């Protein structure tokens, strides 16, 4: 997949999303490059590997270019050796809400306790139904970007 990615990001209240989820998977991801608004990421999602390139965020963090290619699990494991220090470890829960699917990321390790949800849209002004577990919107707040959490884990924020 490649093209523009339009998404909104929110903090999550409670753990009700787990009962509403129709699927979940474990994700390990690292960053080969995460500077100046551009990232090259390697990801293992269950038994699949992915290489993703993202461009800088536009429109307050709502839109950015994304290119993603599935790679073998062996290739992904080898690419982890090239990653910057700090690995993201999370469980992704998929929750249907109206015509959209919210991806809820429950972080582990140094980011344990942080739970965020994202919804991908076809247009920046596209309406969507918020599930009851959706809290404060953090779209465009770079502290909640995985590439930032890799270097500055949520537990180190002292909040």
PDB file of C-alpha atoms in Angstrom:
ATOM      1  CA  UNK A   1       0.000   0.000   0.000  1.00  0.00           C
ATOM      2  CA  UNK A   2       1.193   3.490  -0.675  1.00  0.00           C
ATOM      3  CA  UNK A   3      -0.347   6.926  -0.756  1.00  0.00           C
ATOM      4  CA  UNK A   4      -1.643   9.485   1.660  1.00  0.00           C
ATOM      5  CA  UNK A   5      -2.590   8.288   5.105  1.00  0.00           C
ATOM      6  CA  UNK A   6      -5.255  10.348   6.869  1.00  0.00           C
ATOM      7  CA  UNK A   7      -5.803   9.439  10.496  1.00  0.00           C
ATOM      8  CA  UNK A   8      -6.875  10.829  13.848  1.00  0.00           C
ATOM      9  CA  UNK A   9      -5.316   9.680  17.118  1.00  0.00           C
ATOM     10  CA  UNK A  10      -6.871   9.592  20.608  1.00  0.00           C
ATOM     11  CA  UNK A  11      -6.025   8.571  24.146  1.00  0.00           C
ATOM     12  CA  UNK A  12      -8.122   5.647  25.391  1.00  0.00           C
ATOM     13  CA  UNK A  13     -10.216   5.533  28.566  1.00  0.00           C
ATOM     14  CA  UNK A  14     -10.513   2.220  30.404  1.00  0.00           C
ATOM     15  CA  UNK A  15     -10.157  -1.216  28.857  1.00  0.00           C
ATOM     16  CA  UNK A  16     -13.642  -1.685  27.367  1.00  0.00           C
ATOM     17  CA  UNK A  17     -12.054  -1.837  23.915  1.00  0.00           C
ATOM     18  CA  UNK A  18     -10.866  -5.372  24.672  1.00  0.00           C
ATOM     19  CA  UNK A  19     -14.423  -6.692  24.936  1.00  0.00           C
ATOM     20  CA  UNK A  20     -15.440  -4.796  21.772  1.00  0.00           C
ATOM     21  CA  UNK A  21     -12.446  -5.981  19.697  1.00  0.00           C
ATOM     22  CA  UNK A  22     -12.951  -8.511  16.916  1.00  0.00           C
ATOM     23  CA  UNK A  23      -9.211  -9.212  16.598  1.00  0.00           C
ATOM     24  CA  UNK A  24      -5.858  -8.482  18.200  1.00  0.00           C
ATOM     25  CA  UNK A  25      -2.194  -9.083  17.390  1.00  0.00           C
ATOM     26  CA  UNK A  26       1.238  -8.498  18.894  1.00  0.00           C
ATOM     27  CA  UNK A  27       3.503  -5.961  17.183  1.00  0.00           C
ATOM     28  CA  UNK A  28       7.243  -5.376  17.524  1.00  0.00           C
ATOM     29  CA  UNK A  29       8.648  -2.441  15.591  1.00  0.00           C
ATOM     30  CA  UNK A  30      11.892  -0.564  15.275  1.00  0.00           C
ATOM     31  CA  UNK A  31      13.105   2.453  13.353  1.00  0.00           C
ATOM     32  CA  UNK A  32      15.968   2.365  10.893  1.00  0.00           C
ATOM     33  CA  UNK A  33      15.607   6.140  10.523  1.00  0.00           C
ATOM     34  CA  UNK A  34      13.351   8.515  12.452  1.00  0.00           C
ATOM     35  CA  UNK A  35      14.628  12.004  11.822  1.00  0.00           C
ATOM     36  CA  UNK A  36      13.249  15.240  10.446  1.00  0.00           C
ATOM     37  CA  UNK A  37       9.679  14.048  10.045  1.00  0.00           C
ATOM     38  CA  UNK A  38      10.547  11.058   7.905  1.00  0.00           C
ATOM     39  CA  UNK A  39      10.666   7.498   9.170  1.00  0.00           C
ATOM     40  CA  UNK A  40      11.736   4.094   7.917  1.00  0.00           C
ATOM     41  CA  UNK A  41      10.209   1.408  10.095  1.00  0.00           C
ATOM     42  CA  UNK A  42      10.477  -2.376  10.278  1.00  0.00           C
ATOM     43  CA  UNK A  43       7.623  -4.255  11.905  1.00  0.00           C
ATOM     44  CA  UNK A  44       6.794  -7.785  12.929  1.00  0.00           C
ATOM     45  CA  UNK A  45       3.051  -8.329  13.316  1.00  0.00           C
ATOM     46  CA  UNK A  46       2.404 -11.848  14.530  1.00  0.00           C
ATOM     47  CA  UNK A  47       4.074 -13.952  11.810  1.00  0.00           C
ATOM     48  CA  UNK A  48       4.394 -11.264   9.101  1.00  0.00           C
ATOM     49  CA  UNK A  49       7.075  -8.655   8.402  1.00  0.00           C
ATOM     50  CA  UNK A  50       6.654  -5.146   6.973  1.00  0.00           C
ATOM     51  CA  UNK A  51       8.884  -2.303   5.850  1.00  0.00           C
ATOM     52  CA  UNK A  52       7.234   1.125   5.997  1.00  0.00           C
ATOM     53  CA  UNK A  53       8.393   4.564   4.894  1.00  0.00           C
ATOM     54  CA  UNK A  54       6.487   7.620   6.095  1.00  0.00           C
ATOM     55  CA  UNK A  55       6.880  11.225   5.041  1.00  0.00           C
ATOM     56  CA  UNK A  56       6.476  14.362   7.163  1.00  0.00           C
ATOM     57  CA  UNK A  57       3.091  15.104   8.730  1.00  0.00           C
ATOM     58  CA  UNK A  58       0.876  17.714   7.113  1.00  0.00           C
ATOM     59  CA  UNK A  59      -2.222  19.603   8.267  1.00  0.00           C
ATOM     60  CA  UNK A  60      -1.504  19.421  11.979  1.00  0.00           C
ATOM     61  CA  UNK A  61      -0.488  15.772  11.888  1.00  0.00           C
ATOM     62  CA  UNK A  62      -3.651  14.584  10.162  1.00  0.00           C
ATOM     63  CA  UNK A  63      -2.103  13.554   6.818  1.00  0.00           C
ATOM     64  CA  UNK A  64       1.189  12.035   5.694  1.00  0.00           C
ATOM     65  CA  UNK A  65       2.568   9.946   2.854  1.00  0.00           C
ATOM     66  CA  UNK A  66       3.002   6.245   3.632  1.00  0.00           C
ATOM     67  CA  UNK A  67       4.561   3.392   1.652  1.00  0.00           C
ATOM     68  CA  UNK A  68       4.330  -0.098   3.099  1.00  0.00           C
ATOM     69  CA  UNK A  69       5.616  -3.395   1.725  1.00  0.00           C
ATOM     70  CA  UNK A  70       5.248  -6.863   3.210  1.00  0.00           C
ATOM     71  CA  UNK A  71       8.598  -8.597   3.667  1.00  0.00           C
ATOM     72  CA  UNK A  72       9.492 -12.039   4.979  1.00  0.00           C
ATOM     73  CA  UNK A  73       9.744 -12.605   8.701  1.00  0.00           C
ATOM     74  CA  UNK A  74      13.417 -13.491   8.213  1.00  0.00           C
ATOM     75  CA  UNK A  75      14.054 -10.174   6.414  1.00  0.00           C
ATOM     76  CA  UNK A  76      12.284  -8.269   9.190  1.00  0.00           C
ATOM     77  CA  UNK A  77      14.327  -9.970  11.905  1.00  0.00           C
ATOM     78  CA  UNK A  78      17.567  -9.127  10.069  1.00  0.00           C
ATOM     79  CA  UNK A  79      16.507  -5.474   9.628  1.00  0.00           C
ATOM     80  CA  UNK A  80      15.910  -5.111  13.383  1.00  0.00           C
ATOM     81  CA  UNK A  81      19.709  -5.227  13.720  1.00  0.00           C
ATOM     82  CA  UNK A  82      19.899  -1.927  11.788  1.00  0.00           C
ATOM     83  CA  UNK A  83      17.359  -0.126  13.975  1.00  0.00           C
ATOM     84  CA  UNK A  84      18.005   2.823  16.265  1.00  0.00           C
ATOM     85  CA  UNK A  85      17.947   1.975  19.989  1.00  0.00           C
ATOM     86  CA  UNK A  86      14.499   1.393  21.467  1.00  0.00           C
ATOM     87  CA  UNK A  87      11.911  -1.090  20.259  1.00  0.00           C
ATOM     88  CA  UNK A  88       8.150  -0.541  20.346  1.00  0.00           C
ATOM     89  CA  UNK A  89       6.226  -3.507  21.744  1.00  0.00           C
ATOM     90  CA  UNK A  90       2.435  -3.356  21.694  1.00  0.00           C
ATOM     91  CA  UNK A  91      -0.788  -5.284  21.269  1.00  0.00           C
ATOM     92  CA  UNK A  92      -3.112  -3.924  18.588  1.00  0.00           C
ATOM     93  CA  UNK A  93      -6.837  -4.404  19.111  1.00  0.00           C
ATOM     94  CA  UNK A  94      -9.242  -3.853  16.185  1.00  0.00           C
ATOM     95  CA  UNK A  95     -12.643  -2.375  17.066  1.00  0.00           C
ATOM     96  CA  UNK A  96     -15.401  -1.699  14.529  1.00  0.00           C
ATOM     97  CA  UNK A  97     -17.353   1.540  15.027  1.00  0.00           C
ATOM     98  CA  UNK A  98     -19.896   2.429  12.357  1.00  0.00           C
ATOM     99  CA  UNK A  99     -18.163   2.291   8.967  1.00  0.00           C
ATOM    100  CA  UNK A 100     -14.662   2.557  10.482  1.00  0.00           C
ATOM    101  CA  UNK A 101     -12.215   0.384  12.367  1.00  0.00           C
ATOM    102  CA  UNK A 102     -10.323   1.844  15.311  1.00  0.00           C
ATOM    103  CA  UNK A 103      -6.844   0.428  15.900  1.00  0.00           C
ATOM    104  CA  UNK A 104      -6.223   0.468  19.646  1.00  0.00           C
ATOM    105  CA  UNK A 105      -2.569   0.098  20.658  1.00  0.00           C
ATOM    106  CA  UNK A 106      -1.856  -1.138  24.178  1.00  0.00           C
ATOM    107  CA  UNK A 107       1.855  -0.546  24.792  1.00  0.00           C
ATOM    108  CA  UNK A 108       4.198  -2.792  26.763  1.00  0.00           C
ATOM    109  CA  UNK A 109       7.716  -2.385  28.168  1.00  0.00           C
ATOM    110  CA  UNK A 110       8.820   1.211  28.850  1.00  0.00           C
ATOM    111  CA  UNK A 111       5.543   2.483  27.368  1.00  0.00           C
ATOM    112  CA  UNK A 112       3.320   0.199  29.495  1.00  0.00           C
ATOM    113  CA  UNK A 113       0.194   1.971  30.678  1.00  0.00           C
ATOM    114  CA  UNK A 114      -0.198   4.011  27.490  1.00  0.00           C
ATOM    115  CA  UNK A 115      -3.152   3.127  25.248  1.00  0.00           C
ATOM    116  CA  UNK A 116      -3.949   5.094  22.090  1.00  0.00           C
ATOM    117  CA  UNK A 117      -6.471   4.598  19.289  1.00  0.00           C
ATOM    118  CA  UNK A 118      -6.288   5.646  15.644  1.00  0.00           C
ATOM    119  CA  UNK A 119      -8.920   5.763  12.949  1.00  0.00           C
ATOM    120  CA  UNK A 120      -8.001   6.022   9.263  1.00  0.00           C
ATOM    121  CA  UNK A 121     -10.175   8.242   7.097  1.00  0.00           C
ATOM    122  CA  UNK A 122     -10.631   8.800   3.355  1.00  0.00           C
ATOM    123  CA  UNK A 123     -10.864  12.594   3.788  1.00  0.00           C
ATOM    124  CA  UNK A 124      -9.782  14.979   6.534  1.00  0.00           C
ATOM    125  CA  UNK A 125     -13.368  16.075   7.180  1.00  0.00           C
ATOM    126  CA  UNK A 126     -14.920  12.598   6.956  1.00  0.00           C
ATOM    127  CA  UNK A 127     -17.400  11.946   9.806  1.00  0.00           C
ATOM    128  CA  UNK A 128     -16.903   8.906  12.048  1.00  0.00           C
ATOM    129  CA  UNK A 129     -18.541   7.398  15.127  1.00  0.00           C
ATOM    130  CA  UNK A 130     -16.435   7.503  18.290  1.00  0.00           C
ATOM    131  CA  UNK A 131     -16.634   4.432  20.524  1.00  0.00           C
ATOM    132  CA  UNK A 132     -17.230   5.110  24.225  1.00  0.00           C
ATOM    133  CA  UNK A 133     -13.589   4.397  25.150  1.00  0.00           C
ATOM    134  CA  UNK A 134     -12.233   7.307  23.061  1.00  0.00           C
ATOM    135  CA  UNK A 135     -10.724  10.101  25.148  1.00  0.00           C
ATOM    136  CA  UNK A 136      -8.725  13.238  24.372  1.00  0.00           C
ATOM    137  CA  UNK A 137      -7.626  13.740  20.775  1.00  0.00           C
ATOM    138  CA  UNK A 138      -3.829  13.817  20.354  1.00  0.00           C
ATOM    139  CA  UNK A 139      -3.619  13.997  16.542  1.00  0.00           C
ATOM    140  CA  UNK A 140      -0.446  15.858  15.617  1.00  0.00           C
ATOM    141  CA  UNK A 141       1.047  15.658  19.132  1.00  0.00           C
ATOM    142  CA  UNK A 142       4.400  14.133  18.212  1.00  0.00           C
ATOM    143  CA  UNK A 143       4.901  12.791  21.756  1.00  0.00           C
ATOM    144  CA  UNK A 144       2.426  10.051  20.801  1.00  0.00           C
ATOM    145  CA  UNK A 145       4.212   9.084  17.575  1.00  0.00           C
ATOM    146  CA  UNK A 146       5.752   5.636  17.916  1.00  0.00           C
ATOM    147  CA  UNK A 147       9.077   7.005  16.666  1.00  0.00           C
ATOM    148  CA  UNK A 148       9.085   9.473  19.591  1.00  0.00           C
ATOM    149  CA  UNK A 149       7.975   6.839  22.121  1.00  0.00           C
ATOM    150  CA  UNK A 150      10.920   4.709  20.998  1.00  0.00           C
ATOM    151  CA  UNK A 151      13.392   7.384  22.118  1.00  0.00           C
ATOM    152  CA  UNK A 152      11.365   8.968  24.948  1.00  0.00           C
ATOM    153  CA  UNK A 153       9.220   6.231  26.501  1.00  0.00           C
ATOM    154  CA  UNK A 154       5.911   7.218  28.065  1.00  0.00           C
ATOM    155  CA  UNK A 155       6.982   6.026  31.550  1.00  0.00           C
ATOM    156  CA  UNK A 156       9.849   8.571  31.488  1.00  0.00           C
ATOM    157  CA  UNK A 157       7.464  11.526  31.071  1.00  0.00           C
ATOM    158  CA  UNK A 158       6.797  11.662  34.823  1.00  0.00           C
ATOM    159  CA  UNK A 159       3.140  12.556  34.296  1.00  0.00           C
TER     160      UNK A 159
END
